[in-house]
Amino acid sequence: MTTAISIQQVHKRFAAVQALRGISMEVPQGAFFGLLGPNGAGKSTLISIMAGLARADAGAIRVMGHNVVSAWRQSRHALGVVPQELVYDPFFSVREVLRLQSGYFGLGRGNEAWIEELLETLSLADKADANLQALSGGMKRRVLIAQALVHRPEVVVLDEPTAGVDVELRQALWHFARRLHREGHTILLTTHYLEEAESLCDEIAILNHGQLVTRDSKQNLLARYPWRTLHITVDRTSFQLPEALVPLLTSADDSCLTFRLHRERDTIGAVLAALQAAGLTVVDLSTEEVGLEEVFLRLIGQSGEGP
Amino acid sequence: MMAFTIAGRELRSLFLSPLAWAILAVVSGICAWFFLAYLDFFLQMQPRLAALPGGPGAADMVVAPLFSTAATVLLLVVPLLTMRLISEERRAQTLPLLLSAPVSMSEIVFGKFLGVLGFVLVMLAIIAAMPLSLLAGGGLDLGLWAAGVLGLLLLLASFCSIGLYLSTLTAQPVVAAVSTFGLLLLLWILNLASSGGNGGGLFDYLSLMSHFQPLLRGIFSSTDIVYYLLLIGTFLVLSIRRLDADRLQH
Ligand SMILES: Nc1ncnc2c1ncn2[C@@H]1O[C@H](COP(=O)(O)OP(=O)(O)OP(=O)(O)O)[C@@H](O)[C@H]1O
Ligand SMILES: [Mg+2]
């Protein structure tokens, strides 16, 4: 598999903040790649450097093999970025904005059909002649997505596309992102919704304090933590928990107990048996498989406050 | 060329903004009014002037004062046109959309410059066309007129270039407008300040006015042309460097 985005030892410092401290990773072509990290981790900074909006202090980024500094024309042709902020030019209509953006890429009338198709797919067709100012936030977000795709880039970067978006649009965006991925685009997605990353991405990198915490496939990442969570409600609020269960307990709130079980070592049956032996009756029970969220929090916690 | 795409967009957005239309109307109105006033004066004086051999003609009595007035009026309004160029995009944060396209900084700067210059040219065309009506009467020195138009064109291009640079410095259009106006005014009257003291030669050379007036009198000197071209080029290059430096910081 060839590399869509290659990042080598990228450092970036803003006046007071070291935003990136030597990030190196590769995004394979055709991947649906999740770039995760808490606020201020440096995700948007990394994306800005890819797009040529900022320049790295050291290191290099290549998009489809083109260095973003020395071969910036080719690399920008290969890349489409949907920015995190809702930015728009208040003077123009949706269709005009797309035509202009298409013009910046040197595409003329020949691109009209694609623009119409984008308007159609992103359900913007009936708003195509409306002024951008008059659109709702979700609509503006879709215009930004259309703008990023207007030159059919091989690599599509979505910087928190679903922030502040309603459930319906979020579903639509997921659907659209999946479709782009199926059609062969490499997708880089940043998001704070871990379940979103979990359901969409096949490869994941986690940044914290400008450093790469981990970079692995989703399966490996999830398998790294062979834990699951067991919630049990018992019939009493004051009781003595059996000695054997104490190490497994993660929280207890009146009659609700939460245990963390190792997938191989601990069984639910053993827990129930122990509770029964202690004379407690189980009223309710549910289990939760470990999710990306838990893995994420754990990794971020381990990477600590940073150097 | 990409610069023309950007220029086209700039021009379109100018024509979509009410401010630009208001400016166009005001400038045309004021200049037309002055034109009629100068014309009236010239017509009153004409019988007496005609008696003088080699006396001033319509070009001296109407065109030169009209273009001179137009220059002053445009000095006031060009900052209002150039203020939006970069700073408005900065404020609206739309600059990244442009900067992440495969367009070089020089194409962006040159395109923006051409766009606003295109709008200014529309005003110039309206002003320059006014004295052409004198052709009907048979009394206009076209050479003088052409030198005046060239002078006005170079002057306006300098205004645009300076305004563009100052709008790259700030995210607030009003600040860009005020500082452009200040700098233009300073450059305009620099030669007045110098008239008495020493160092007058330099101030005189730097002044926008001292290179404009010869052209109005029909004196075509390459020094004046070079001065304007250097001025325009310098501020365009400064704008490119400024935006490139931005990339390093952001
Ligand atoms: N233009 C800038 N000037 C100064 N500091 C900046 C600038 N842009 C980003 N930073 C700083 O760099 C760090 C990384 O910011 P960045 O926007 O990349 O984070 P992020 O991972 O995208 O966060 P979020 O999830 O909130 O979008 C932050 O500490 C931020 O304050
Ligand atoms: Mg961000």
Tab-separated table of C-alpha atoms and ligand atoms in Angstrom, chain A residues 14-20 37-46 84-85 159-160 190 192 207, chain B residues 249-250, ligand 1:
chain	number	residue	atom	x	y	z
A	14	PHE	CA	3.874	29.265	18.415
A	15	ALA	CA	5.141	32.185	20.439
A	16	ALA	CA	4.521	30.595	23.810
A	17	VAL	CA	3.297	27.098	22.976
A	18	GLN	CA	5.164	24.166	21.537
A	19	ALA	CA	2.226	22.863	19.507
A	20	LEU	CA	3.946	19.888	17.847
A	37	GLY	CA	-6.608	14.030	20.903
A	38	PRO	CA	-7.888	16.421	23.530
A	39	ASN	CA	-8.330	20.156	22.920
A	40	GLY	CA	-5.052	21.806	22.092
A	41	ALA	CA	-3.300	18.538	21.239
A	42	GLY	CA	-2.107	19.965	17.945
A	43	LYS	CA	-4.467	18.277	15.475
A	44	SER	CA	-5.520	21.419	13.662
A	45	THR	CA	-1.949	22.680	13.653
A	46	LEU	CA	-0.820	19.498	11.930
A	84	GLN	CA	-12.779	23.300	11.853
A	85	GLU	CA	-14.210	26.813	11.961
A	159	ASP	CA	-11.362	18.685	10.967
A	160	GLU	CA	-14.189	18.052	13.415
A	190	THR	CA	-10.491	14.479	13.629
A	192	HIS	CA	-14.009	14.491	19.806
A	207	LEU	CA	-2.027	13.034	19.847
B	249	GLN	CA	3.744	32.457	12.428
B	250	HIS	CA	0.395	30.810	12.042
C	1	LIG	N1	-2.162	30.760	15.509
C	1	LIG	C1	-1.790	30.341	16.727
C	1	LIG	N2	-1.087	31.154	17.528
C	1	LIG	C2	-0.687	30.741	18.743
C	1	LIG	N3	-0.957	29.540	19.257
C	1	LIG	C3	-1.675	28.689	18.521
C	1	LIG	C4	-2.135	29.045	17.214
C	1	LIG	N4	-2.815	27.988	16.709
C	1	LIG	C5	-2.789	27.040	17.656
C	1	LIG	N5	-2.100	27.443	18.752
C	1	LIG	C6	-1.837	26.650	19.960
C	1	LIG	O1	-1.303	25.413	19.561
C	1	LIG	C7	-1.830	24.361	20.337
C	1	LIG	C8	-2.464	23.333	19.423
C	1	LIG	O2	-3.634	23.881	18.857
C	1	LIG	P1	-4.536	23.107	17.810
C	1	LIG	O3	-5.523	24.053	17.301
C	1	LIG	O4	-3.662	22.429	16.832
C	1	LIG	O5	-5.240	22.032	18.726
C	1	LIG	P2	-6.357	20.976	18.328
C	1	LIG	O6	-5.768	19.647	18.620
C	1	LIG	O7	-6.852	21.209	16.969
C	1	LIG	O8	-7.472	21.312	19.404
C	1	LIG	P3	-9.065	21.283	19.242
C	1	LIG	O9	-9.481	19.891	19.472
C	1	LIG	O10	-9.530	22.174	20.341
C	1	LIG	O11	-9.408	21.792	17.897
C	1	LIG	C9	-2.805	25.011	21.308
C	1	LIG	O12	-2.150	25.143	22.541
C	1	LIG	C10	-3.098	26.336	20.725
C	1	LIG	O13	-3.331	27.275	21.732
